[in-house]
mmCIF file of C-alpha atoms and ligand atoms in Angstrom:
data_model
loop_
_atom_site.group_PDB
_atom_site.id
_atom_site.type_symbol
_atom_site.label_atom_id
_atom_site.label_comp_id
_atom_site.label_asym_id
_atom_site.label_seq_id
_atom_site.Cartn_x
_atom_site.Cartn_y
_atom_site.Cartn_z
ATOM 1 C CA UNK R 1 -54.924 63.230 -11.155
ATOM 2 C CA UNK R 2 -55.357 66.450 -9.257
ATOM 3 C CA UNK R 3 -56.882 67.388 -6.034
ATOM 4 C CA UNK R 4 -57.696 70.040 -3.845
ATOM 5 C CA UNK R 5 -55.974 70.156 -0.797
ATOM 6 C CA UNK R 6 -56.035 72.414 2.270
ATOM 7 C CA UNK R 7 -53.029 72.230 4.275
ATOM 8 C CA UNK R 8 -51.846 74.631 7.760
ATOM 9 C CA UNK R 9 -50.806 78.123 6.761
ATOM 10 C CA UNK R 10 -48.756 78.677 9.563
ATOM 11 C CA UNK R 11 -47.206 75.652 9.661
ATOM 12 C CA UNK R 12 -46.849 75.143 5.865
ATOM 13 C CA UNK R 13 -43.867 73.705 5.262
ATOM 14 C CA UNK R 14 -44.301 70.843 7.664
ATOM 15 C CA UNK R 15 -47.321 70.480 6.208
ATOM 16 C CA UNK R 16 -45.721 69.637 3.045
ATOM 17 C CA UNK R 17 -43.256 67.024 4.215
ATOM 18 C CA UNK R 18 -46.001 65.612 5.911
ATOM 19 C CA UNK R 19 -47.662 65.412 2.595
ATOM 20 C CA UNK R 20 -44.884 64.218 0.992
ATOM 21 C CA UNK R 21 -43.864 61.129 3.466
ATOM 22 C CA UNK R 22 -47.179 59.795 1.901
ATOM 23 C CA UNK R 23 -47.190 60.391 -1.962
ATOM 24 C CA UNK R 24 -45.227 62.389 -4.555
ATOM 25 C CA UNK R 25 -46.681 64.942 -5.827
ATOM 26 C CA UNK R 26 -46.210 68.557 -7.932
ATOM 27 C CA UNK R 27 -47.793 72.057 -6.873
ATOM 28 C CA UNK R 28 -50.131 73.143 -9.748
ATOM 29 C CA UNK R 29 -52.076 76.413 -8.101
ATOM 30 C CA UNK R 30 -51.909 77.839 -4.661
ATOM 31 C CA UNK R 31 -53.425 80.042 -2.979
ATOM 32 C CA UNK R 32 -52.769 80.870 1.140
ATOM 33 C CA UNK R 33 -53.426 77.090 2.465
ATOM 34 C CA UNK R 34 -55.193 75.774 -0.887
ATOM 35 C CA UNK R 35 -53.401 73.973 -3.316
ATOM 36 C CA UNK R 36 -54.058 72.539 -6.298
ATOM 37 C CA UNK R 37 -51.665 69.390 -6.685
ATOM 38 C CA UNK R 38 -51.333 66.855 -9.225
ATOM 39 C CA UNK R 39 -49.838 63.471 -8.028
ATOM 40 C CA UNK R 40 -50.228 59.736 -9.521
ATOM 41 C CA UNK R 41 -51.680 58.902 -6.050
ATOM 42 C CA UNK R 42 -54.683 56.966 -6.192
ATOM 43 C CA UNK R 43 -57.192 57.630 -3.252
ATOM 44 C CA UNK R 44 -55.299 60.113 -1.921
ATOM 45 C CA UNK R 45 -58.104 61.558 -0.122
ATOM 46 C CA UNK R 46 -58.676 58.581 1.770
ATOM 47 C CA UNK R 47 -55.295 57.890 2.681
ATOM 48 C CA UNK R 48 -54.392 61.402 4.482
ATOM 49 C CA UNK R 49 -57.601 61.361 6.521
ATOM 50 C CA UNK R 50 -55.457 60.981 9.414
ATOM 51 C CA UNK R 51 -52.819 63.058 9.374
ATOM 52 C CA UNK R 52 -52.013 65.755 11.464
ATOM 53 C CA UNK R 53 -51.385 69.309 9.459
ATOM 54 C CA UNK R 54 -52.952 68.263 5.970
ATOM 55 C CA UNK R 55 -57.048 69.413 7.017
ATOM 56 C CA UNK R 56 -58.392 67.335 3.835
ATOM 57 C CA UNK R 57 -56.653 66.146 0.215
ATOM 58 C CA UNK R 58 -60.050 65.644 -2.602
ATOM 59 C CA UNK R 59 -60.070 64.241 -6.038
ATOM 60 C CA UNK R 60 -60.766 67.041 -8.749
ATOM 61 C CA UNK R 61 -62.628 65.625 -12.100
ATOM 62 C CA UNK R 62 -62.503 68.828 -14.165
ATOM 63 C CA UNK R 63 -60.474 71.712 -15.246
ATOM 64 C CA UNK R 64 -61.012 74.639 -17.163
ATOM 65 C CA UNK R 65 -60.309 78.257 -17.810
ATOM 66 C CA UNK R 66 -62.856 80.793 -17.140
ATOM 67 C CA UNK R 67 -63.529 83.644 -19.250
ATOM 68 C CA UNK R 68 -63.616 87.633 -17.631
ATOM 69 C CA UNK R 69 -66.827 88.266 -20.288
ATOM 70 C CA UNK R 70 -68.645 84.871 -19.391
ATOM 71 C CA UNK R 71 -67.441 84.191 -15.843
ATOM 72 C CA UNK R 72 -70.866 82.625 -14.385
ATOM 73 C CA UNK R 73 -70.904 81.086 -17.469
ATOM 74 C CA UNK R 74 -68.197 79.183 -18.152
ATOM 75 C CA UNK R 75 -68.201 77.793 -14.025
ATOM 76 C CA UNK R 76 -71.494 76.241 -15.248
ATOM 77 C CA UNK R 77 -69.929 74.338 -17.947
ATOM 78 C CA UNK R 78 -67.471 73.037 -15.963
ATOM 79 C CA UNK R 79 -69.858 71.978 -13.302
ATOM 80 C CA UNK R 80 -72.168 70.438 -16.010
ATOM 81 C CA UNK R 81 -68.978 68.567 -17.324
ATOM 82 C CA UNK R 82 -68.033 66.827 -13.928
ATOM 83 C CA UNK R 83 -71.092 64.707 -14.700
ATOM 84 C CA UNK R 84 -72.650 64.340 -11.077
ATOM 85 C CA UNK R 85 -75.188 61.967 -10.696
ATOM 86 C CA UNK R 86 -78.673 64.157 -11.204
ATOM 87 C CA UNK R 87 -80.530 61.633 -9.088
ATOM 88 C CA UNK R 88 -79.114 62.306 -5.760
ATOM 89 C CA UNK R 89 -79.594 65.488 -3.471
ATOM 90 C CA UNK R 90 -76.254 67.803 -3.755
ATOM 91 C CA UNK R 91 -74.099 70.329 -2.058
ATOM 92 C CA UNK R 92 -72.311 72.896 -4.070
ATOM 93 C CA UNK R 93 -69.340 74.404 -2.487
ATOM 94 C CA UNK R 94 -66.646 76.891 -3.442
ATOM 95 C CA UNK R 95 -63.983 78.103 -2.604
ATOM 96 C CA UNK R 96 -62.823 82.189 -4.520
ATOM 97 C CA UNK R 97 -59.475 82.186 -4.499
ATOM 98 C CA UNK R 98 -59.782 84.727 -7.210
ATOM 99 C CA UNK R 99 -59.688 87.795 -5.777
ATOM 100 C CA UNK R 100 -60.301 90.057 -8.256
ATOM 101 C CA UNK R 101 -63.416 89.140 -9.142
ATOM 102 C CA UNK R 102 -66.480 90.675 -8.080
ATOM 103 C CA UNK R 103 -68.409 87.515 -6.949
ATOM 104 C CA UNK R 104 -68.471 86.121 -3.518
ATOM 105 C CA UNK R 105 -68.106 82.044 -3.006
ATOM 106 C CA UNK R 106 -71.633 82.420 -1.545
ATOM 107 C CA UNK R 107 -73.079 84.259 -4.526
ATOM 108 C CA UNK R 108 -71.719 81.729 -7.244
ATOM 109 C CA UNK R 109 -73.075 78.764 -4.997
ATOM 110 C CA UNK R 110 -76.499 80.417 -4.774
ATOM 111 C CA UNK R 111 -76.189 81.742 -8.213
ATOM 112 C CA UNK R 112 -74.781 78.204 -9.755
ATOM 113 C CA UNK R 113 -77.037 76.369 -8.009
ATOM 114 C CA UNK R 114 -80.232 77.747 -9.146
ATOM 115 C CA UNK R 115 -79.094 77.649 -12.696
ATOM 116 C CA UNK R 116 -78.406 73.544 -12.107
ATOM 117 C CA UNK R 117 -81.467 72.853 -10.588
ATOM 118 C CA UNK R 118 -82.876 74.321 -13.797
ATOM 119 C CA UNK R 119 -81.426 71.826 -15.540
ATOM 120 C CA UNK R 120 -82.296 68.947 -13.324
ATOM 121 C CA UNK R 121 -79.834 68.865 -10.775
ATOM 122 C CA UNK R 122 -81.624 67.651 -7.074
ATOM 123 C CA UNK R 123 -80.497 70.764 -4.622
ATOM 124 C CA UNK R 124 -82.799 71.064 -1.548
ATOM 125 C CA UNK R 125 -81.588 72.545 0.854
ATOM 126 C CA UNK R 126 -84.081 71.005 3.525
ATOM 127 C CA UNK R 127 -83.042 67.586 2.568
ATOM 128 C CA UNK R 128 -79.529 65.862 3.674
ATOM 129 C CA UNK R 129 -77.137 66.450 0.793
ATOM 130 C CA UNK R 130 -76.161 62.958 -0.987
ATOM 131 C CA UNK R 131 -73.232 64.496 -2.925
ATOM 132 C CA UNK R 132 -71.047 67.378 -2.279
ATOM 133 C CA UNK R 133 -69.860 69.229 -5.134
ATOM 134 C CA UNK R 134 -66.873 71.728 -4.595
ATOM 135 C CA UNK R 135 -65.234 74.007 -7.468
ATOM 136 C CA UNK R 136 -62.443 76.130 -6.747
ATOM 137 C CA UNK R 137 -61.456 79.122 -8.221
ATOM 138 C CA UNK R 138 -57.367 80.174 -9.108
ATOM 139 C CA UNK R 139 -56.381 82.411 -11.592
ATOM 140 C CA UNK R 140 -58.932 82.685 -13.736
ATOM 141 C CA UNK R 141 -59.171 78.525 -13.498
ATOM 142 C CA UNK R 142 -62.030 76.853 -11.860
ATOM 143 C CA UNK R 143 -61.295 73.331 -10.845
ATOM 144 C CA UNK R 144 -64.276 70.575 -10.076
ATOM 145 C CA UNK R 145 -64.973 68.072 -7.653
ATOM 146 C CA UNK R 146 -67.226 65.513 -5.909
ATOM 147 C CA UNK R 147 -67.898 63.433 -3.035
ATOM 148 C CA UNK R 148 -70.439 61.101 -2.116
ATOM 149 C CA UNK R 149 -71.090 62.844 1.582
ATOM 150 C CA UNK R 150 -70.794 58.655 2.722
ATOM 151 C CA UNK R 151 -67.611 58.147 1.262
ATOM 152 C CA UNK R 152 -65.865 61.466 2.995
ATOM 153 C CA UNK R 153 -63.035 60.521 5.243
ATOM 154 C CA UNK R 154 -63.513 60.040 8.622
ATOM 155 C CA UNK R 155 -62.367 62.454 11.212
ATOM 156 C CA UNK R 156 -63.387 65.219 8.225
ATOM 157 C CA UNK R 157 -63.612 68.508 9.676
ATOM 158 C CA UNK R 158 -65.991 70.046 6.826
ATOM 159 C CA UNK R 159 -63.542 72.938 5.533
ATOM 160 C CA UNK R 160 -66.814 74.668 3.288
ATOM 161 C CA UNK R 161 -68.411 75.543 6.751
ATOM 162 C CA UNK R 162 -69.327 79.327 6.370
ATOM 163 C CA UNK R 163 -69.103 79.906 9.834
ATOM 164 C CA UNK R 164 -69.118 83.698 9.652
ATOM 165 C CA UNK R 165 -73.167 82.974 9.372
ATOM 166 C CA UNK R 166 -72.785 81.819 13.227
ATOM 167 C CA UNK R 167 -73.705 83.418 15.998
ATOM 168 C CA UNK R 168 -70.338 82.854 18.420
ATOM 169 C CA UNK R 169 -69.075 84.782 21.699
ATOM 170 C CA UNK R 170 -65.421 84.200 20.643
ATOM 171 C CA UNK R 171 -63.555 83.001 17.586
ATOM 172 C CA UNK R 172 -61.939 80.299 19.689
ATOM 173 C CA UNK R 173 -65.186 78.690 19.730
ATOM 174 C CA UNK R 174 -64.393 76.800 15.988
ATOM 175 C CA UNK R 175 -61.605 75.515 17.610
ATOM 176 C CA UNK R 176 -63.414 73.576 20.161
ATOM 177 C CA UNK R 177 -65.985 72.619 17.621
ATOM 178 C CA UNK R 178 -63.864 71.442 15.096
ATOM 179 C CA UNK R 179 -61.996 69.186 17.851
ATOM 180 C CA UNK R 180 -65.371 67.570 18.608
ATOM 181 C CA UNK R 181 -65.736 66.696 14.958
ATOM 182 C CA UNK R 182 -62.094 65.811 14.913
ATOM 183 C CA UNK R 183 -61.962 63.959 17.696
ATOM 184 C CA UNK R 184 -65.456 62.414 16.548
ATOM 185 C CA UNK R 185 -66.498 63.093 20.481
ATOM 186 C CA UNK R 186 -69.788 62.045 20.503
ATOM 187 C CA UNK R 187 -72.760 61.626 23.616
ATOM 188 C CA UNK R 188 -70.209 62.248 26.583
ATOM 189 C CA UNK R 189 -71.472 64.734 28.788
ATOM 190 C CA UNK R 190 -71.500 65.463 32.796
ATOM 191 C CA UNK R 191 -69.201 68.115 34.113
ATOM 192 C CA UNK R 192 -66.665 70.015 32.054
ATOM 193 C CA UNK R 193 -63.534 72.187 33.529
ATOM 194 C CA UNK R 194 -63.197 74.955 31.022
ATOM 195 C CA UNK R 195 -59.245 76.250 31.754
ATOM 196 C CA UNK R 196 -58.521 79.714 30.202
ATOM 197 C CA UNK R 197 -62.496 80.092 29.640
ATOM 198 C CA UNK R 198 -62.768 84.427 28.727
ATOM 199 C CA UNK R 199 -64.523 85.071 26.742
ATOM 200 C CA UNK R 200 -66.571 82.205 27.280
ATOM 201 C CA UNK R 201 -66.573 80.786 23.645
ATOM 202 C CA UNK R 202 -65.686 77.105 24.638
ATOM 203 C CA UNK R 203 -67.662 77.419 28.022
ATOM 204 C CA UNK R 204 -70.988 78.205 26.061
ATOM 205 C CA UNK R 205 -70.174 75.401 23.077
ATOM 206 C CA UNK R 206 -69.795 73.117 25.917
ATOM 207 C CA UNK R 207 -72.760 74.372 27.885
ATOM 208 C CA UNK R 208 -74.779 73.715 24.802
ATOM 209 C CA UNK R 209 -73.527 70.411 24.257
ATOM 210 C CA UNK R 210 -75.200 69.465 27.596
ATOM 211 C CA UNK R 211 -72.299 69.705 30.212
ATOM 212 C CA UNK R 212 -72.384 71.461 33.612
ATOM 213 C CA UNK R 213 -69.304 74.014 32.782
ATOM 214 C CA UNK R 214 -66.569 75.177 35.349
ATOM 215 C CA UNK R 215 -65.211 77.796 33.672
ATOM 216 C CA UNK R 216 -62.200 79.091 35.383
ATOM 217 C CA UNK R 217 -60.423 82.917 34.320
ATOM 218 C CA UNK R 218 -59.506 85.384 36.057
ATOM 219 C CA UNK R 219 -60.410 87.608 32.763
ATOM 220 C CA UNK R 220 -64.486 88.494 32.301
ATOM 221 C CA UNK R 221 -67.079 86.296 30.723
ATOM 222 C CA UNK R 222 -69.345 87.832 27.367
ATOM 223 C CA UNK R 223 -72.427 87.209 29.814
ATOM 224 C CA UNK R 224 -74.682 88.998 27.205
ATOM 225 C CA UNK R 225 -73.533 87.211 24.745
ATOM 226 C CA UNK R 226 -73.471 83.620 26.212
ATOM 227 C CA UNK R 227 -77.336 84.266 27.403
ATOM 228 C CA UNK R 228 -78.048 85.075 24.005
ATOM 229 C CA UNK R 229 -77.165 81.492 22.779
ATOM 230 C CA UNK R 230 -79.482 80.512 25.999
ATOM 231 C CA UNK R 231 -76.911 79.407 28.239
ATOM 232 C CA UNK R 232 -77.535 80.210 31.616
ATOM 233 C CA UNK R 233 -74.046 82.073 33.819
ATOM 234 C CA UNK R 234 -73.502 82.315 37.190
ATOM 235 C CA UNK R 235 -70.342 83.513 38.626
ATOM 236 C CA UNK R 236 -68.872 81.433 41.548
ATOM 237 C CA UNK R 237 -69.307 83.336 45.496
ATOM 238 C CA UNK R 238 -65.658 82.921 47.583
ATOM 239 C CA UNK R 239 -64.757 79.342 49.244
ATOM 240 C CA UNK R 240 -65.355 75.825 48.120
ATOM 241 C CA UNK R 241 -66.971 75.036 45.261
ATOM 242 C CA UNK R 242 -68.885 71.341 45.540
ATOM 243 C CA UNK R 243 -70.810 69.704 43.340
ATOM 244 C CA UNK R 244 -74.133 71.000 44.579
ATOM 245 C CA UNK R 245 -72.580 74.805 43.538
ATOM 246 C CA UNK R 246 -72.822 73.561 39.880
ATOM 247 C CA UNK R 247 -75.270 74.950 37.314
ATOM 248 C CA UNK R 248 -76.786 73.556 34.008
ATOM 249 C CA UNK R 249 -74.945 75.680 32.075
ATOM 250 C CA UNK R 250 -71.848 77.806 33.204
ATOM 251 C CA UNK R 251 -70.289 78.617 36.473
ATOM 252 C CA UNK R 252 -67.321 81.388 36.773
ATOM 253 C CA UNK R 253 -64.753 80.843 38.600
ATOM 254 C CA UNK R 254 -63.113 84.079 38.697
ATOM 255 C CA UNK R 255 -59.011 83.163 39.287
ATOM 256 C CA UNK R 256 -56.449 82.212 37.761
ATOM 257 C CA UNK R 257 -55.893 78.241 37.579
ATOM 258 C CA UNK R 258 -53.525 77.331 40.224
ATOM 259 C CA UNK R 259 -56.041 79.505 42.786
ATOM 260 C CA UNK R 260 -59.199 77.928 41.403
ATOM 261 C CA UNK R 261 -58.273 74.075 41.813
ATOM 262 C CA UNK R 262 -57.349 74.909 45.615
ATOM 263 C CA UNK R 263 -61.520 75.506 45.819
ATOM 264 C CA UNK R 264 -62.879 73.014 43.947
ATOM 265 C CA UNK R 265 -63.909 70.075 45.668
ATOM 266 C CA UNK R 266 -65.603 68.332 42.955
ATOM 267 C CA UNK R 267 -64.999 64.504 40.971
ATOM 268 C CA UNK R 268 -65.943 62.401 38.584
ATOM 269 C CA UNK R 269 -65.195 65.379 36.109
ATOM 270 C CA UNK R 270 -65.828 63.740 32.383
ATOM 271 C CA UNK R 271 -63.895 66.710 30.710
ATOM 272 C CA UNK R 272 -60.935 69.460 31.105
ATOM 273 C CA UNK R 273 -60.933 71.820 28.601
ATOM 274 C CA UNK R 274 -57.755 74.237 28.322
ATOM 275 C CA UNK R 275 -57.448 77.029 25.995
ATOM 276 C CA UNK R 276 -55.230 79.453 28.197
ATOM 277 C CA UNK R 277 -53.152 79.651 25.428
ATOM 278 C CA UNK R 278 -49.466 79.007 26.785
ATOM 279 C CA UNK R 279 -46.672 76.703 25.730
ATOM 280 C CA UNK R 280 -46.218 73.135 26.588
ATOM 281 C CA UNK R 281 -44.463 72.945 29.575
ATOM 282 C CA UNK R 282 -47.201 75.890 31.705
ATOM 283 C CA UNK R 283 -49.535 73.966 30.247
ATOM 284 C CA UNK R 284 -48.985 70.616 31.089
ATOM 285 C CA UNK R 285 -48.151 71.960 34.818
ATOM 286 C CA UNK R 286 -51.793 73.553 34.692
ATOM 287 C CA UNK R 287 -53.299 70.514 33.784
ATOM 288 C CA UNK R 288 -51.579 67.941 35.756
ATOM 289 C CA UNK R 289 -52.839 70.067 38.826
ATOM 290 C CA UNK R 290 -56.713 69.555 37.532
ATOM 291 C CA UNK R 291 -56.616 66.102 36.711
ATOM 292 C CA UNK R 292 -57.238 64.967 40.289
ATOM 293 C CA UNK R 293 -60.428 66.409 39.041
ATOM 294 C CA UNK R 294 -60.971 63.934 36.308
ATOM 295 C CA UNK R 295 -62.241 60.353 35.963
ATOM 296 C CA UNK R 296 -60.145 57.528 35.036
ATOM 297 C CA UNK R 297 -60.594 57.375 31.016
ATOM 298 C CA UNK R 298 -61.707 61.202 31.840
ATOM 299 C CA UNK R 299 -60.824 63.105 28.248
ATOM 300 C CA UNK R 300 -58.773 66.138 27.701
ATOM 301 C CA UNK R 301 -58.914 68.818 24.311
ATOM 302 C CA UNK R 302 -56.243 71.212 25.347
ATOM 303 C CA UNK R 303 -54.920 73.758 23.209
ATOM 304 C CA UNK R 304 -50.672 74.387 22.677
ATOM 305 C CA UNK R 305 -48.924 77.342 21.865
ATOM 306 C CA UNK R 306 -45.615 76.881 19.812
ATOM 307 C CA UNK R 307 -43.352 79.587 20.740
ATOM 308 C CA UNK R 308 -41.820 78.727 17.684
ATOM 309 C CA UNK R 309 -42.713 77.488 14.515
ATOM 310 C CA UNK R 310 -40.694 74.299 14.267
ATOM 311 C CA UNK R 311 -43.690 72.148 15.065
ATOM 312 C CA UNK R 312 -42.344 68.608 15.255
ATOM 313 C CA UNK R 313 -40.258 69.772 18.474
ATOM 314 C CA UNK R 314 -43.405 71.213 20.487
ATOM 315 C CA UNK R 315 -45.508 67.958 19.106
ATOM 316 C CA UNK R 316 -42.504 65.943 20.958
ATOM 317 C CA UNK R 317 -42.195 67.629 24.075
ATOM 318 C CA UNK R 318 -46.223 67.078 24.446
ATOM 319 C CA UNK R 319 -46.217 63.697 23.778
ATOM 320 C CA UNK R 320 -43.214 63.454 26.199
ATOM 321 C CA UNK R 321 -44.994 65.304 28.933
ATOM 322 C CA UNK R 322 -48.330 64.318 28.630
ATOM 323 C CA UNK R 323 -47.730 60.591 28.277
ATOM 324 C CA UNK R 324 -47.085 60.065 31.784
ATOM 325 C CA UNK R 325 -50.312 60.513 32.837
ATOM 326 C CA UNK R 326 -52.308 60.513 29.951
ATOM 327 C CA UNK R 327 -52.735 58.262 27.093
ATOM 328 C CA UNK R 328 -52.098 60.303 23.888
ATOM 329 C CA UNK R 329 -55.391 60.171 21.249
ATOM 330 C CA UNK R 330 -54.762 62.739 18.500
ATOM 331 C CA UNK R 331 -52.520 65.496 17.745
ATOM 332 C CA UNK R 332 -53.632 67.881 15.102
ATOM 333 C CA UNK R 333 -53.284 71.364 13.915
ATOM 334 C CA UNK R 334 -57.433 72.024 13.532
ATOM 335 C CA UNK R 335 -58.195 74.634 10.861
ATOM 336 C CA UNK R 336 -59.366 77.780 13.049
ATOM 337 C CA UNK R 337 -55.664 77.165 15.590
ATOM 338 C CA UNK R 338 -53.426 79.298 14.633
ATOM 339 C CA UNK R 339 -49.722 78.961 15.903
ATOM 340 C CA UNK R 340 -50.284 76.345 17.786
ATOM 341 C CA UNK R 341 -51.970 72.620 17.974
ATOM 342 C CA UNK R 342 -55.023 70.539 19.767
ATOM 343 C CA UNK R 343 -53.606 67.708 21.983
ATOM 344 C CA UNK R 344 -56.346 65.198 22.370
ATOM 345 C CA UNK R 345 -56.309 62.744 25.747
ATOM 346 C CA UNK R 346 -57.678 60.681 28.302
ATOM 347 C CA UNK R 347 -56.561 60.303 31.740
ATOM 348 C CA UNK R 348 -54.930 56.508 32.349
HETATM 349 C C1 SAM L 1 -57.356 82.372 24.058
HETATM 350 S S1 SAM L 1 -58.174 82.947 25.454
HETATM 351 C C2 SAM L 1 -59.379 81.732 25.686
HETATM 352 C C3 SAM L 1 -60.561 81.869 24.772
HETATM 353 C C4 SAM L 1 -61.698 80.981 25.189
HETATM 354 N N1 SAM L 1 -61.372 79.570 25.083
HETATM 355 C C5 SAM L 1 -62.942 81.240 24.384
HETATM 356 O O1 SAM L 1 -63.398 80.342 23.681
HETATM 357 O O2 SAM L 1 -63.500 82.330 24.459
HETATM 358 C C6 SAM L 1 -57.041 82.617 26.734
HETATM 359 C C7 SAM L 1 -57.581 82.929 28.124
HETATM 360 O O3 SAM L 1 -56.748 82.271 29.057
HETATM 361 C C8 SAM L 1 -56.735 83.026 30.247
HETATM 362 N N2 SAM L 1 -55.588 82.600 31.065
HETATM 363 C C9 SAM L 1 -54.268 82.582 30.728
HETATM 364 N N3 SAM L 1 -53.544 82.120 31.761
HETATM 365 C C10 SAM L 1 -54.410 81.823 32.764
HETATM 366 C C11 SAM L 1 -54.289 81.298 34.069
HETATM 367 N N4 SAM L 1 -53.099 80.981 34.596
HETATM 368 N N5 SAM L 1 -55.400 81.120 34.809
HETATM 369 C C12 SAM L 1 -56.618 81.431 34.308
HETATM 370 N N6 SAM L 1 -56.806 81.929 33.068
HETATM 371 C C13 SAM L 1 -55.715 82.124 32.311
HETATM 372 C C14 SAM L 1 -56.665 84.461 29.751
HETATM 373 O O4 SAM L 1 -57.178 85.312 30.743
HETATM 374 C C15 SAM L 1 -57.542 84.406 28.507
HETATM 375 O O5 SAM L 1 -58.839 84.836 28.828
#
């Protein structure tokens, strides 16, 4: 059986062993962080949904060589072959791993899509999809799959996201988004510490998601850019900061972190967010000063730089660090961190 998976670049190797502790399996077709693998594992998809460097492992139903003269057309075969249910609204995804070619992922989907509806295929757009349908594209091979969108693994941080269509104020914005999907945070809200917060990207996401944002940095705030996603920004005057200096959308604190908690005079914080960007041990010192800050059962998404890229030995030392006052949730490389990983926790 082969699937699709999508594994760490950076961390690759591990990525492999970690893939491996769970089921054998043989490298058919990479490309970057997408592999094609065929392995006798049954469900494999369902059983890796919770591991920490694989992002997502999915079954793949069809195979076939694509011709240079009749490109579009032979992806359309293949699609037609994977016989998805024409009754139910679909997705169609893909990934171009082919670089030479002259189509975009985008253009086939649009393309492909139109042609399938043609023939009967439900794809409207307006309407929650029912199935997803990915095809992937390798040297000159285009490989099919589908998933009922029910049946997808939960946490599932949706890889086919184009996010380059977003509007964001930094790039480091995916990575808080992808740890609320993760995470599967869901209708917490209240007041957020945003550690590290320049340019602002996880300060407006937050904002947005309906928390009252300290953002703390001693670097400048995107202001244009964060009132352009309609978040309101106020930068903090000198002294103490109390609850009643709080806005509904972002207040700057403009110091660095160990300066900034000596102001703040605020609890029953429901969030610290921490993005500065530094390896375990700063970070952990930086934290443990804030979470006076933070409720009991208060939640933490803090970001960890590896200095190196053995990752099992930072992944340790956090778990080592962090468990004294924290009760460890997730660890996971998230697809848009680079060389480093989300730690996940809540204040005990
Ligand atoms: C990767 S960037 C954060 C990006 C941000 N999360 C976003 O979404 O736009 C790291 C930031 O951490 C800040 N930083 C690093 N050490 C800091 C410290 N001790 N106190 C305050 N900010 C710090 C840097 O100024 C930098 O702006």
């Amino acid at each position: 059986m082969l699937y699709l998976a999508f594994v760490s670049s950076i961390f690759r190797k591990s990525s492999l062993e970690e893939l491996r502790k769970i089921m054998k399996f043989k490298i058919v077709g990479e490309f970057n962080n997408f592999l094609v693998i065929d392995s006798r594992s049954k469900n494999a998809h369902v059983k890796t949904a919770g591991l920490a460097l694989v992002y997502f492992v999915l079954p793949l139903y069809v195979n076939g060589s694509v011709s240079k003269d009749a490109y579009r057309e032979s992806i359309l075969r293949l699609l037609c072959d994977a016989a998805v249910d024409k009754g139910g609204n679909m997705k169609l995804e893909c990934i171009n791993l082919n670089s030479k070619t002259v189509y975009s992922a985008k253009d086939l989907e649009v393309w492909e899509g139109r042609r399938l509806e043609k023939l009967g295929y439900a794809i409207d757009m307006e309407k929650e999809p029912v199935t997803l349908v990915y095809f992937a594209l390798l040297d000159m091979k285009c490989y099919v799959g589908h998933m009922k969108v029910a049946d997808m693994p939960r946490p599932f941080v949706n890889p086919f996201r184009h996010y380059h269509t977003q509007r964001l104020v930094s790039r480091s914005e995916l990575k808080i988004e992808q740890a609320f999907d993760e995470f599967a945070i869901d209708g917490v809200s209240g007041v957020a510490i945003d550690l590290g917060a320049a340019p602002g990207g996880w300060s407006c996401y937050l904002a947005r998601r309906g928390y009252d944002v300290i953002a703390v940095d001693n670097g400048k705030l995107d202001a244009k850019a964060i009132r352009e996603c309609g978040v309101k920004i106020k930068t903090a005057k000198g002294g103490r900061i109390g609850t009643g200096d709080l806005v509904r959308g972002i207040l700057h604190v403009k110091e660095r972190s160990a300066q900034a908690a000596g102001r703040l005079k605020v609890r029953g914080v429901s969030l610290l967010a921490d993005d500065m960007n530094i390896d375990c041990s700063s970070t952990y010192k930086a934290l443990s000063r804030y979470s006076q800050f933070l409720d009991s059962g208060g939640l933490a998404i803090v970001t960890i730089k590896c200095i190196t890229k053995y990752l099992p030995g930072h992944a340790r030392k956090a778990r080592k660090l962090f468990s004294a006052g924290f009760r460890i949730r997730r660890m996971r490389v998230l697809p848009a961190n680079r060389q480093e990983f989300t730690l996940f926790i809540e204040k005990k």
